[in-house]
Short mmCIF file of C-alpha atoms in Angstrom, two decimals:
data_model
loop_
_atom_site.label_atom_id
_atom_site.label_comp_id
_atom_site.label_asym_id
_atom_site.label_seq_id
_atom_site.Cartn_x
_atom_site.Cartn_y
_atom_site.Cartn_z
CA MET A 967 84.00 72.15 115.69
CA ASP A 968 80.34 72.09 114.39
CA SER A 969 80.38 72.51 110.65
CA GLU A 970 77.34 74.71 110.71
CA LYS A 971 79.19 77.36 112.70
CA TYR A 972 80.60 80.58 111.09
CA ILE A 973 83.21 83.16 111.96
CA LEU A 974 82.49 86.85 112.29
CA ALA A 975 85.48 89.00 111.07
CA LEU A 976 85.59 92.70 111.89
CA ASP A 977 87.62 94.92 109.61
CA GLN A 978 87.86 98.36 111.16
CA GLY A 979 89.49 100.60 108.50
CA THR A 980 90.46 104.27 108.00
CA THR A 981 87.40 105.30 106.25
CA SER A 982 84.76 102.65 107.13
CA SER A 983 83.93 99.79 109.51
CA ARG A 984 83.25 96.45 107.82
CA ALA A 985 82.03 92.95 109.10
CA ILE A 986 81.91 89.69 107.14
CA ILE A 987 80.53 86.24 107.93
CA VAL A 988 82.86 83.32 106.80
CA ASN A 989 81.84 79.67 106.43
CA ARG A 990 84.14 76.66 106.85
CA GLN A 991 84.87 76.74 103.12
CA GLY A 992 86.30 80.25 103.35
CA GLN A 993 83.32 81.80 101.61
CA VAL A 994 81.88 85.13 102.62
CA VAL A 995 78.14 84.56 103.18
CA ALA A 996 77.19 88.02 104.41
CA SER A 997 78.74 91.46 104.91
CA SER A 998 78.00 94.90 106.06
CA GLN A 999 79.86 98.23 105.82
CA ARG A 1000 79.40 101.80 107.10
CA GLY A 1001 81.55 104.83 106.65
CA PHE A 1002 82.26 107.35 109.31
CA GLU A 1003 83.41 111.10 109.54
CA GLN A 1004 86.99 112.06 108.65
CA ILE A 1005 87.90 115.08 110.81
CA PHE A 1006 90.62 117.56 109.73
CA PRO A 1007 91.01 120.12 112.55
CA ARG A 1008 94.07 121.81 110.81
CA PRO A 1009 96.24 121.11 107.89
CA GLY A 1010 98.04 117.92 108.40
CA TRP A 1011 95.87 116.77 111.24
CA VAL A 1012 93.57 113.81 110.93
CA GLU A 1013 91.16 112.51 113.62
CA HIS A 1014 88.32 110.10 114.10
CA ASP A 1015 85.60 110.01 116.76
CA ALA A 1016 86.49 106.76 118.46
CA SER A 1017 82.86 106.44 119.83
CA GLU A 1018 81.66 106.67 116.25
CA ILE A 1019 84.12 103.75 115.22
CA TRP A 1020 82.63 101.67 117.95
CA TYR A 1021 78.95 102.48 117.00
CA THR A 1022 79.61 101.75 113.24
CA GLN A 1023 81.58 98.60 113.97
CA SER A 1024 79.14 97.20 116.36
CA SER A 1025 76.26 97.96 114.09
CA VAL A 1026 77.72 96.36 111.01
CA ALA A 1027 78.60 93.25 113.02
CA ALA A 1028 75.04 92.85 114.09
CA GLU A 1029 73.76 93.62 110.68
CA ALA A 1030 76.07 91.03 108.93
CA VAL A 1031 74.89 88.37 111.41
CA ALA A 1032 71.30 89.28 110.71
CA LYS A 1033 71.79 89.23 106.93
CA ALA A 1034 73.17 85.76 107.13
CA ASN A 1035 70.00 84.78 109.07
CA LEU A 1036 72.13 83.81 112.11
CA THR A 1037 72.29 84.47 115.75
CA GLY A 1038 75.28 84.69 118.12
CA LEU A 1039 74.82 81.00 118.81
CA ASP A 1040 75.87 80.32 115.27
CA ILE A 1041 79.17 82.31 115.54
CA ALA A 1042 82.22 80.21 116.58
CA CYS A 1043 84.51 83.15 117.26
CA ILE A 1044 85.30 86.72 116.35
CA GLY A 1045 88.47 87.90 114.61
CA ILE A 1046 89.52 91.56 114.49
CA THR A 1047 91.71 93.46 112.09
CA ASN A 1048 92.17 97.27 112.26
CA GLN A 1049 93.77 100.39 110.93
CA ARG A 1050 97.16 100.50 112.69
CA GLU A 1051 98.84 103.16 114.68
CA THR A 1052 95.67 105.14 115.10
CA THR A 1053 95.67 106.12 118.81
CA VAL A 1054 92.90 106.20 121.31
CA ILE A 1055 93.05 107.04 125.00
CA TRP A 1056 89.89 106.42 127.21
CA ASP A 1057 88.63 106.46 130.68
CA ARG A 1058 88.77 103.09 132.44
CA GLU A 1059 85.47 103.83 134.41
CA THR A 1060 83.31 105.57 131.73
CA SER A 1061 84.93 104.00 128.58
CA LEU A 1062 84.74 107.48 127.09
CA PRO A 1063 87.61 108.78 124.97
CA VAL A 1064 89.54 111.70 126.43
CA TYR A 1065 90.22 113.11 122.95
CA ASN A 1066 89.40 112.15 119.34
CA ALA A 1067 91.44 109.17 117.94
CA ILE A 1068 94.54 110.58 116.33
CA VAL A 1069 94.82 108.76 112.93
CA TRP A 1070 97.92 107.15 111.53
CA GLN A 1071 97.94 109.79 108.77
CA ASP A 1072 98.26 112.63 111.22
CA ARG A 1073 101.36 114.77 111.00
CA ARG A 1074 101.10 117.04 114.06
CA THR A 1075 104.15 115.53 115.79
CA ALA A 1076 106.47 115.78 112.81
CA ALA A 1077 108.41 118.63 114.30
CA TYR A 1078 108.87 116.63 117.59
CA CYS A 1079 110.08 113.60 115.54
CA GLU A 1080 112.62 116.00 113.96
CA GLU A 1081 113.73 117.16 117.33
CA LEU A 1082 114.40 113.58 118.53
CA LYS A 1083 116.38 112.89 115.31
CA GLY A 1084 118.49 115.94 116.03
CA LYS A 1085 119.19 114.48 119.49
CA GLY A 1086 120.34 111.28 117.98
CA TYR A 1087 117.61 108.84 118.93
CA GLU A 1088 116.69 107.56 115.60
CA GLN A 1089 119.13 104.58 115.42
CA ALA A 1090 118.24 103.34 118.89
CA ILE A 1091 114.55 103.43 118.18
CA HIS A 1092 114.96 101.69 114.89
CA GLN A 1093 116.98 98.99 116.41
CA LYS A 1094 114.50 98.25 119.15
CA THR A 1095 111.33 98.66 117.12
CA GLY A 1096 112.28 98.15 113.47
CA LEU A 1097 110.44 101.39 112.80
CA ILE A 1098 111.51 104.71 111.36
CA LEU A 1099 111.31 107.76 113.78
CA ASP A 1100 108.18 109.24 112.30
CA ALA A 1101 104.84 110.91 113.25
CA TYR A 1102 103.12 107.89 111.61
CA PHE A 1103 103.43 105.71 114.70
CA SER A 1104 101.54 105.78 117.97
CA ALA A 1105 104.15 106.88 120.54
CA THR A 1106 104.24 110.55 119.66
CA LYS A 1107 100.50 110.65 119.26
CA ILE A 1108 100.07 109.33 122.77
CA LYS A 1109 102.48 111.87 124.11
CA TRP A 1110 100.68 114.70 122.36
CA ILE A 1111 97.39 113.76 124.02
CA LEU A 1112 98.97 113.50 127.38
CA ASP A 1113 100.77 116.79 127.12
CA ASN A 1114 98.05 118.85 125.40
CA ILE A 1115 94.66 117.76 126.74
CA GLU A 1116 94.04 119.19 130.33
CA GLY A 1117 94.18 116.76 133.13
CA VAL A 1118 94.92 113.69 131.01
CA ARG A 1119 98.52 113.08 132.04
CA GLU A 1120 97.67 113.23 135.72
CA ARG A 1121 94.75 110.73 135.17
CA ALA A 1122 97.04 108.46 133.14
CA GLU A 1123 99.74 108.42 135.78
CA LYS A 1124 97.15 107.42 138.39
CA GLY A 1125 96.16 104.43 136.24
CA LYS A 1126 92.73 105.80 135.41
CA LEU A 1127 93.17 105.82 131.60
CA CYS A 1128 93.84 103.28 128.92
CA PHE A 1129 95.74 103.58 125.60
CA GLY A 1130 94.88 101.32 122.72
CA THR A 1131 95.21 101.13 119.02
CA ILE A 1132 91.84 100.42 117.50
CA ASP A 1133 91.93 96.66 118.19
CA SER A 1134 92.30 97.37 121.87
CA TRP A 1135 89.38 99.87 121.76
CA LEU A 1136 87.06 97.38 120.17
CA VAL A 1137 87.97 94.51 122.38
CA TRP A 1138 87.40 96.77 125.41
CA ARG A 1139 83.96 97.93 124.03
CA PHE A 1140 82.88 94.36 123.09
CA THR A 1141 83.85 93.03 126.60
CA ARG A 1142 82.56 96.19 128.45
CA GLY A 1143 85.88 96.88 129.94
CA GLY A 1144 86.69 93.18 130.59
CA ALA A 1145 89.80 92.96 128.65
CA HIS A 1146 92.52 95.56 127.80
CA VAL A 1147 94.68 93.63 125.24
CA THR A 1148 96.40 93.93 121.91
CA ASP A 1149 98.37 91.52 119.73
CA VAL A 1150 102.13 91.62 118.79
CA SER A 1151 101.36 92.93 115.27
CA ASN A 1152 99.76 95.98 116.54
CA ALA A 1153 102.07 96.48 119.55
CA SER A 1154 105.02 96.38 117.09
CA ARG A 1155 103.51 99.54 115.28
CA THR A 1156 103.49 101.74 118.43
CA MET A 1157 107.17 102.60 118.59
CA LEU A 1158 107.10 101.48 122.21
CA PHE A 1159 107.49 97.65 121.73
CA ASN A 1160 110.76 95.96 121.50
CA ILE A 1161 110.42 93.40 118.70
CA HIS A 1162 113.35 91.30 119.92
CA THR A 1163 112.11 90.86 123.61
CA GLN A 1164 108.39 91.16 122.68
CA GLN A 1165 107.87 93.50 125.58
CA TRP A 1166 107.03 97.15 126.07
CA ASP A 1167 110.36 98.83 126.35
CA ASP A 1168 111.15 100.70 129.45
CA ASP A 1169 113.70 103.05 127.70
CA LEU A 1170 111.14 104.01 125.04
CA LEU A 1171 108.44 104.67 127.65
CA GLU A 1172 110.86 106.93 129.51
CA LEU A 1173 111.86 108.74 126.36
CA PHE A 1174 108.29 109.44 125.37
CA ASP A 1175 107.23 109.97 129.00
CA ILE A 1176 104.40 107.45 128.80
CA PRO A 1177 103.15 105.69 131.94
CA ARG A 1178 103.12 101.83 131.73
CA ALA A 1179 99.75 101.78 133.49
CA ILE A 1180 97.92 102.88 130.32
CA LEU A 1181 99.29 100.07 128.06
CA PRO A 1182 97.44 96.98 127.11
CA GLU A 1183 98.55 93.42 127.73
CA VAL A 1184 100.29 92.03 124.54
CA LYS A 1185 99.06 88.63 123.32
CA ALA A 1186 99.58 86.35 120.29
CA SER A 1187 97.66 86.97 117.16
CA SER A 1188 95.67 83.74 117.37
CA GLU A 1189 94.45 82.89 120.85
CA VAL A 1190 91.25 83.09 122.77
CA TYR A 1191 91.54 86.43 124.61
CA CYS A 1192 88.07 86.82 126.11
CA ASP A 1193 84.29 86.47 125.47
CA THR A 1194 82.04 89.24 124.41
CA ALA A 1195 79.82 90.90 127.03
CA THR A 1196 77.64 93.19 124.90
CA THR A 1197 73.92 92.78 124.37
CA LEU A 1198 74.49 92.68 120.59
CA PHE A 1199 74.65 88.92 120.49
CA SER A 1200 72.36 86.37 122.30
CA THR A 1201 75.36 84.59 123.70
CA LYS A 1202 78.93 85.16 124.65
CA ILE A 1203 81.31 84.74 121.74
CA PRO A 1204 85.18 84.19 122.03
CA ILE A 1205 87.33 86.86 120.52
CA SER A 1206 90.31 84.81 119.27
CA GLY A 1207 92.25 86.64 116.48
CA ILE A 1208 93.72 90.13 116.28
CA ALA A 1209 96.05 91.54 113.71
CA GLY A 1210 96.79 94.89 112.25
CA ASP A 1211 95.29 95.26 108.78
CA GLN A 1212 98.39 94.75 106.72
CA GLN A 1213 99.57 91.85 108.65
CA ALA A 1214 96.07 90.42 108.42
CA ALA A 1215 96.09 90.88 104.64
CA LEU A 1216 99.49 88.99 104.50
CA PHE A 1217 97.98 86.08 106.38
CA GLY A 1218 94.77 86.29 104.43
CA GLN A 1219 96.77 85.95 101.23
CA LEU A 1220 98.36 82.90 102.78
CA CYS A 1221 101.87 84.41 102.41
CA VAL A 1222 102.95 82.04 105.29
CA GLU A 1223 106.26 81.13 103.86
CA GLN A 1224 109.52 83.18 103.89
CA GLY A 1225 109.92 85.38 100.82
CA MET A 1226 106.09 85.59 99.98
CA SER A 1227 104.77 89.11 99.52
CA LYS A 1228 101.53 91.06 98.96
CA THR A 1229 100.31 94.65 98.36
CA THR A 1230 97.18 96.10 99.80
CA TYR A 1231 95.67 98.96 97.96
CA GLY A 1232 93.54 100.70 100.54
CA THR A 1233 93.56 104.28 101.72
CA GLY A 1234 97.34 103.81 101.64
CA CYS A 1235 99.23 101.18 99.85
CA PHE A 1236 101.19 98.59 101.86
CA VAL A 1237 103.82 96.18 100.53
CA MET A 1238 104.72 93.43 102.93
CA MET A 1239 107.16 90.48 102.75
CA ASN A 1240 107.32 87.52 105.07
CA THR A 1241 110.92 87.23 106.33
CA GLY A 1242 110.42 84.18 108.54
CA ASP A 1243 111.32 83.88 112.15
CA ARG A 1244 114.03 86.55 112.20
CA PRO A 1245 113.76 90.31 111.64
CA VAL A 1246 115.51 91.63 108.49
CA PHE A 1247 116.60 95.33 108.93
CA SER A 1248 116.36 97.55 105.98
CA GLN A 1249 118.92 99.68 104.31
CA ASN A 1250 116.33 101.23 102.06
CA GLY A 1251 113.68 102.80 104.30
CA MET A 1252 111.56 99.69 104.88
CA LEU A 1253 109.98 98.87 108.24
CA THR A 1254 110.76 95.79 110.14
CA THR A 1255 107.69 94.58 111.86
CA ILE A 1256 106.04 91.53 113.51
CA ALA A 1257 103.71 89.85 111.11
CA TRP A 1258 101.97 87.61 113.67
CA LYS A 1259 102.52 85.22 116.43
CA ILE A 1260 100.82 81.80 116.55
CA GLY A 1261 101.49 79.66 119.58
CA GLU A 1262 105.08 80.58 120.50
CA GLN A 1263 106.11 81.15 117.01
CA ILE A 1264 106.88 84.75 115.93
CA THR A 1265 106.91 85.61 112.17
CA TYR A 1266 108.46 88.88 111.06
CA ALA A 1267 107.96 91.01 107.88
CA LEU A 1268 109.50 93.82 105.92
CA GLU A 1269 106.96 96.48 105.04
CA GLY A 1270 106.92 99.52 102.83
CA SER A 1271 104.08 102.09 103.45
CA VAL A 1272 102.65 104.41 100.91
CA PHE A 1273 100.57 106.95 102.68
CA VAL A 1274 98.17 107.99 99.98
CA GLY A 1275 96.91 105.29 97.73
CA GLY A 1276 93.06 104.99 97.27
CA ALA A 1277 92.99 108.31 99.28
CA ALA A 1278 94.20 109.98 95.97
CA ILE A 1279 91.12 108.72 94.21
CA GLN A 1280 88.86 109.89 97.18
CA TRP A 1281 90.50 113.34 96.76
CA LEU A 1282 89.65 113.35 93.03
CA ARG A 1283 86.09 112.68 93.93
CA ASP A 1284 85.53 114.71 97.07
CA GLY A 1285 88.24 117.36 96.79
CA LEU A 1286 88.52 118.19 93.12
CA GLU A 1287 85.05 116.68 92.31
CA ILE A 1288 86.20 115.49 88.87
CA VAL A 1289 84.80 111.97 89.23
CA ARG A 1290 81.56 110.87 90.88
CA SER A 1291 82.82 107.45 91.99
CA ALA A 1292 85.96 105.44 92.06
CA HIS A 1293 84.44 103.10 89.54
CA GLU A 1294 84.61 105.83 86.87
CA THR A 1295 88.42 106.08 87.02
CA GLU A 1296 89.23 102.88 85.05
CA GLU A 1297 87.02 103.97 82.09
CA LEU A 1298 88.42 107.54 82.18
CA ALA A 1299 92.03 106.26 82.34
CA LEU A 1300 91.46 104.04 79.32
CA SER A 1301 89.74 106.79 77.28
CA VAL A 1302 93.11 108.43 76.68
CA ALA A 1303 96.21 106.68 75.11
CA ASP A 1304 98.43 107.80 77.97
CA SER A 1305 98.65 110.62 80.66
CA ASP A 1306 99.99 113.01 77.90
CA GLY A 1307 103.11 113.84 80.06
CA VAL A 1308 101.14 114.50 83.18
CA TYR A 1309 102.49 113.06 86.42
CA PHE A 1310 100.86 113.13 89.81
CA VAL A 1311 102.82 112.55 93.03
CA PRO A 1312 100.23 111.73 95.69
CA ALA A 1313 102.21 113.08 98.57
CA LEU A 1314 99.08 114.61 100.14
CA THR A 1315 100.28 113.69 103.68
CA GLY A 1316 104.01 113.44 102.87
CA LEU A 1317 105.88 110.51 101.28
CA GLY A 1318 106.38 107.16 103.10
CA ALA A 1319 108.85 104.47 102.05
CA PRO A 1320 111.45 104.57 100.65
CA TYR A 1321 111.57 108.34 100.78
CA TRP A 1322 110.15 109.19 104.26
CA ASP A 1323 109.78 112.84 103.51
CA GLN A 1324 107.08 114.15 105.87
CA TYR A 1325 107.37 117.57 104.12
CA ALA A 1326 106.73 116.42 100.64
CA ARG A 1327 103.33 117.58 99.26
CA GLY A 1328 101.27 116.54 96.33
CA LEU A 1329 102.35 117.47 92.94
CA LEU A 1330 100.52 117.72 89.65
CA VAL A 1331 103.11 118.44 86.85
CA GLY A 1332 103.12 118.42 83.08
CA LEU A 1333 99.86 120.29 82.50
CA THR A 1334 99.08 121.89 79.18
CA ARG A 1335 96.07 123.42 77.46
CA GLY A 1336 95.35 119.92 76.19
CA THR A 1337 95.19 118.36 79.58
CA THR A 1338 91.76 116.76 80.34
CA ARG A 1339 90.33 115.25 83.49
CA ALA A 1340 90.93 111.90 81.92
CA HIS A 1341 94.69 112.67 81.75
CA ILE A 1342 94.62 113.77 85.52
CA VAL A 1343 92.70 110.69 86.60
CA ARG A 1344 95.14 108.43 84.69
CA ALA A 1345 98.06 110.20 86.16
CA ALA A 1346 96.68 109.71 89.66
CA LEU A 1347 96.24 105.94 89.15
CA GLU A 1348 99.70 105.71 87.57
CA GLY A 1349 101.07 107.70 90.64
CA ILE A 1350 99.72 105.00 92.97
CA ALA A 1351 101.40 102.31 90.84
CA PHE A 1352 104.66 104.19 90.80
CA GLU A 1353 104.71 104.56 94.51
CA VAL A 1354 104.26 100.86 94.93
CA TYR A 1355 107.06 100.13 92.34
CA ASP A 1356 109.49 102.20 94.33
CA VAL A 1357 108.64 100.24 97.45
CA ILE A 1358 108.96 96.88 95.81
CA ARG A 1359 112.39 97.64 94.32
CA ALA A 1360 113.68 98.85 97.62
CA MET A 1361 112.31 95.69 99.39
CA GLU A 1362 114.03 93.50 96.81
CA HIS A 1363 117.34 95.14 97.63
CA ASP A 1364 116.92 94.49 101.28
CA ALA A 1365 115.71 90.85 100.83
CA THR A 1366 118.35 90.24 98.16
CA ARG A 1367 115.84 88.53 96.00
CA ARG A 1368 113.78 89.47 92.93
CA SER A 1369 109.94 89.48 93.29
CA THR A 1370 108.45 87.56 90.27
CA GLU A 1371 104.89 87.69 91.61
CA MET A 1372 102.87 89.84 93.89
CA LYS A 1373 99.48 88.92 95.44
CA VAL A 1374 97.18 91.94 95.63
CA ASP A 1375 94.16 93.04 97.68
CA GLY A 1376 92.09 96.05 98.75
CA GLY A 1377 89.43 98.12 97.08
CA ALA A 1378 91.49 99.59 94.30
CA VAL A 1379 92.66 96.17 92.90
CA ALA A 1380 89.15 95.94 91.11
CA ASN A 1381 90.65 98.62 88.77
CA ASN A 1382 92.04 96.62 85.79
CA PHE A 1383 93.88 99.56 84.39
CA LEU A 1384 95.81 100.07 87.76
CA MET A 1385 96.62 96.35 88.02
CA GLN A 1386 97.93 96.10 84.51
CA PHE A 1387 100.09 99.26 84.80
CA GLN A 1388 101.45 97.93 88.07
CA SER A 1389 102.57 94.72 86.25
CA ASP A 1390 104.06 96.78 83.48
CA LEU A 1391 106.22 98.70 85.96
CA THR A 1392 107.36 95.73 88.17
CA ARG A 1393 107.80 93.38 85.17
CA GLY A 1394 106.23 90.56 87.13
CA GLY A 1395 102.91 88.78 87.71
CA VAL A 1396 100.15 90.55 89.61
CA VAL A 1397 97.82 88.00 91.16
CA ARG A 1398 94.27 89.04 92.14
CA PRO A 1399 92.30 86.50 94.36
CA LYS A 1400 88.77 85.65 93.86
CA ILE A 1401 87.87 86.96 97.27
CA LEU A 1402 89.22 90.49 97.75
CA GLU A 1403 88.32 90.58 101.40
CA THR A 1404 91.82 89.27 102.35
CA THR A 1405 92.28 91.62 105.30
CA ALA A 1406 89.11 90.44 107.00
CA MET A 1407 89.83 86.91 105.93
CA GLY A 1408 93.19 87.02 107.65
CA ALA A 1409 91.45 87.99 110.89
CA ALA A 1410 88.98 85.16 110.22
CA TYR A 1411 91.79 82.64 109.55
CA LEU A 1412 93.68 83.65 112.74
CA ALA A 1413 90.51 83.56 114.94
CA GLY A 1414 89.40 80.26 113.35
CA LEU A 1415 92.79 78.52 113.98
CA ALA A 1416 92.72 79.41 117.64
CA VAL A 1417 89.38 77.63 118.22
CA GLY A 1418 89.96 74.65 115.86
CA PHE A 1419 87.57 75.86 113.12
CA TRP A 1420 90.27 74.96 110.79
CA LYS A 1421 93.22 72.60 111.44
CA ASP A 1422 95.97 74.53 109.81
CA THR A 1423 96.86 76.84 106.96
CA GLU A 1424 97.08 73.92 104.56
CA GLU A 1425 93.48 73.25 105.08
CA ILE A 1426 92.63 76.92 104.60
CA GLY A 1427 94.73 77.04 101.40
CA ARG A 1428 92.50 74.38 99.73
CA TYR A 1429 89.81 77.01 99.44
CA ALA A 1430 91.84 79.89 98.05
CA GLU A 1431 91.11 80.78 94.36
CA VAL A 1432 92.73 83.17 91.86
CA GLU A 1433 90.50 85.52 89.96
CA ARG A 1434 92.84 86.96 87.44
CA ARG A 1435 96.61 87.18 86.81
CA PHE A 1436 98.15 90.27 85.10
CA GLU A 1437 101.47 90.04 83.11
CA PRO A 1438 103.59 92.87 81.65
CA GLU A 1439 102.47 94.24 78.24
CA MET A 1440 104.18 97.57 77.99
CA PRO A 1441 107.69 97.39 76.39
CA GLN A 1442 110.32 97.47 79.15
CA SER A 1443 112.07 100.54 77.61
CA GLU A 1444 108.76 102.42 77.72
CA ALA A 1445 108.27 101.47 81.37
CA GLU A 1446 111.85 102.55 82.31
CA ARG A 1447 111.33 105.91 80.62
CA ARG A 1448 108.24 106.63 82.55
CA ILE A 1449 109.83 105.63 85.81
CA GLU A 1450 112.63 107.95 85.20
CA ARG A 1451 110.22 110.91 84.66
CA TRP A 1452 108.31 109.83 87.77
CA HIS A 1453 111.45 110.11 89.89
CA GLU A 1454 112.05 113.64 88.46
CA ALA A 1455 108.51 114.51 89.65
CA VAL A 1456 109.11 113.00 93.12
CA GLY A 1457 112.38 115.16 93.46
CA ARG A 1458 110.28 118.36 92.80
CA ALA A 1459 107.62 117.40 95.43
CA GLY A 1460 110.29 116.73 98.14
CA GLY A 1461 110.53 119.05 101.18
CA TRP A 1462 107.92 121.40 99.93
CA ALA A 1463 106.30 122.17 103.32
CA LYS A 1464 109.48 122.41 105.29
CA ASP A 1465 109.30 126.13 105.90
CA ASP A 1466 105.51 126.28 106.49
#
């Protein structure tokens, strides 16, 4: 592989599309990012314009290449990582979506999930997919589009439509309809994929009434799938790595050995632990998922998903308008000695692991005449850390091992207050890497390995650097007292919207 070549990694997230250019030493030499519209048609509904996702992702890809003063001839391959579970159905001939993308946060199918639970399907779905029966995943979103958008089911059954998570959608557009594929990590989040057989499951397709004809072909996470066919680049470029964002972050943190774990602080927070070549099923509300497949080797993981992480800070900025930017929050939090008894449960779209309460709603409790915006901001940051603490403790019970160190990534880890408070709660080291682009780096690593850009993960590991390590400073008794109060607040937020 020519040492002057680079990798283009595409990171299609929930609120923005990002692209980075990576050199052989694992350094980011250029990047570009663009946000896009968040659509909220009704309470609990969240949508994206899939065409806007394509426009923003393709434009930042071209811009990153231009910023690095490169052309398509300099790009060895493309890796893609994406927001998971978000569901797109489009026309095979026109490549136009039949409806907006239904985002992973969307709760419109919650009642249908409850109906299936009442009929006793929960255990069978969990055993096949490793997932909780929840509106979070793709299957019920697909069914909703098929059932509610006029003419769509008939066209789907005739093989005229495609379903894809965002990775599939981007590959389709980059190849101008030449490839309809996904990887095992994304397939394992649809609630239609059997993680034992690594196949789309006939029983689940029948249960959700989803035609097999719309499904993508499932591939490994690191292999050459196809070449680009767009006019964005001066040459065809192989697309050779795909992984859902959290699995990509686990790989980007080089958590390649059993027992290694990371937490990504993005729109949501996601804790993931590598469990090796066998799936570990949780007794504590964790998800069992496929981390990646390289060659013929499958790696599994345990995952705990917090629905609202950085989105809570976004809400403080855009909803309450009490901060102008996320950067302000650290200074505001440190301007007060503590939250003055204020607790914020960020259940703005329900609670994920380990509670799985889709009817929970956000709660701000403990307010007094002395409460300031600094107390509320601090409580919001602490609420994120409390949620992550709950997931880590539950995961430790499942894995029967204590976590002494946690690797972290995502936009919110730049907040030193949040990272220190997280370490105080978990009573272990929190390790922040020098390069925070670990999700995109995971996609780059997977793509690069497929084309021989790097020999193996050992070579990649030589370039990884730690920026800062946080250790507990708060007395353990104080941390335990706050955790106890947090759990009281969570109890009061639970089930709030059940009768709405």
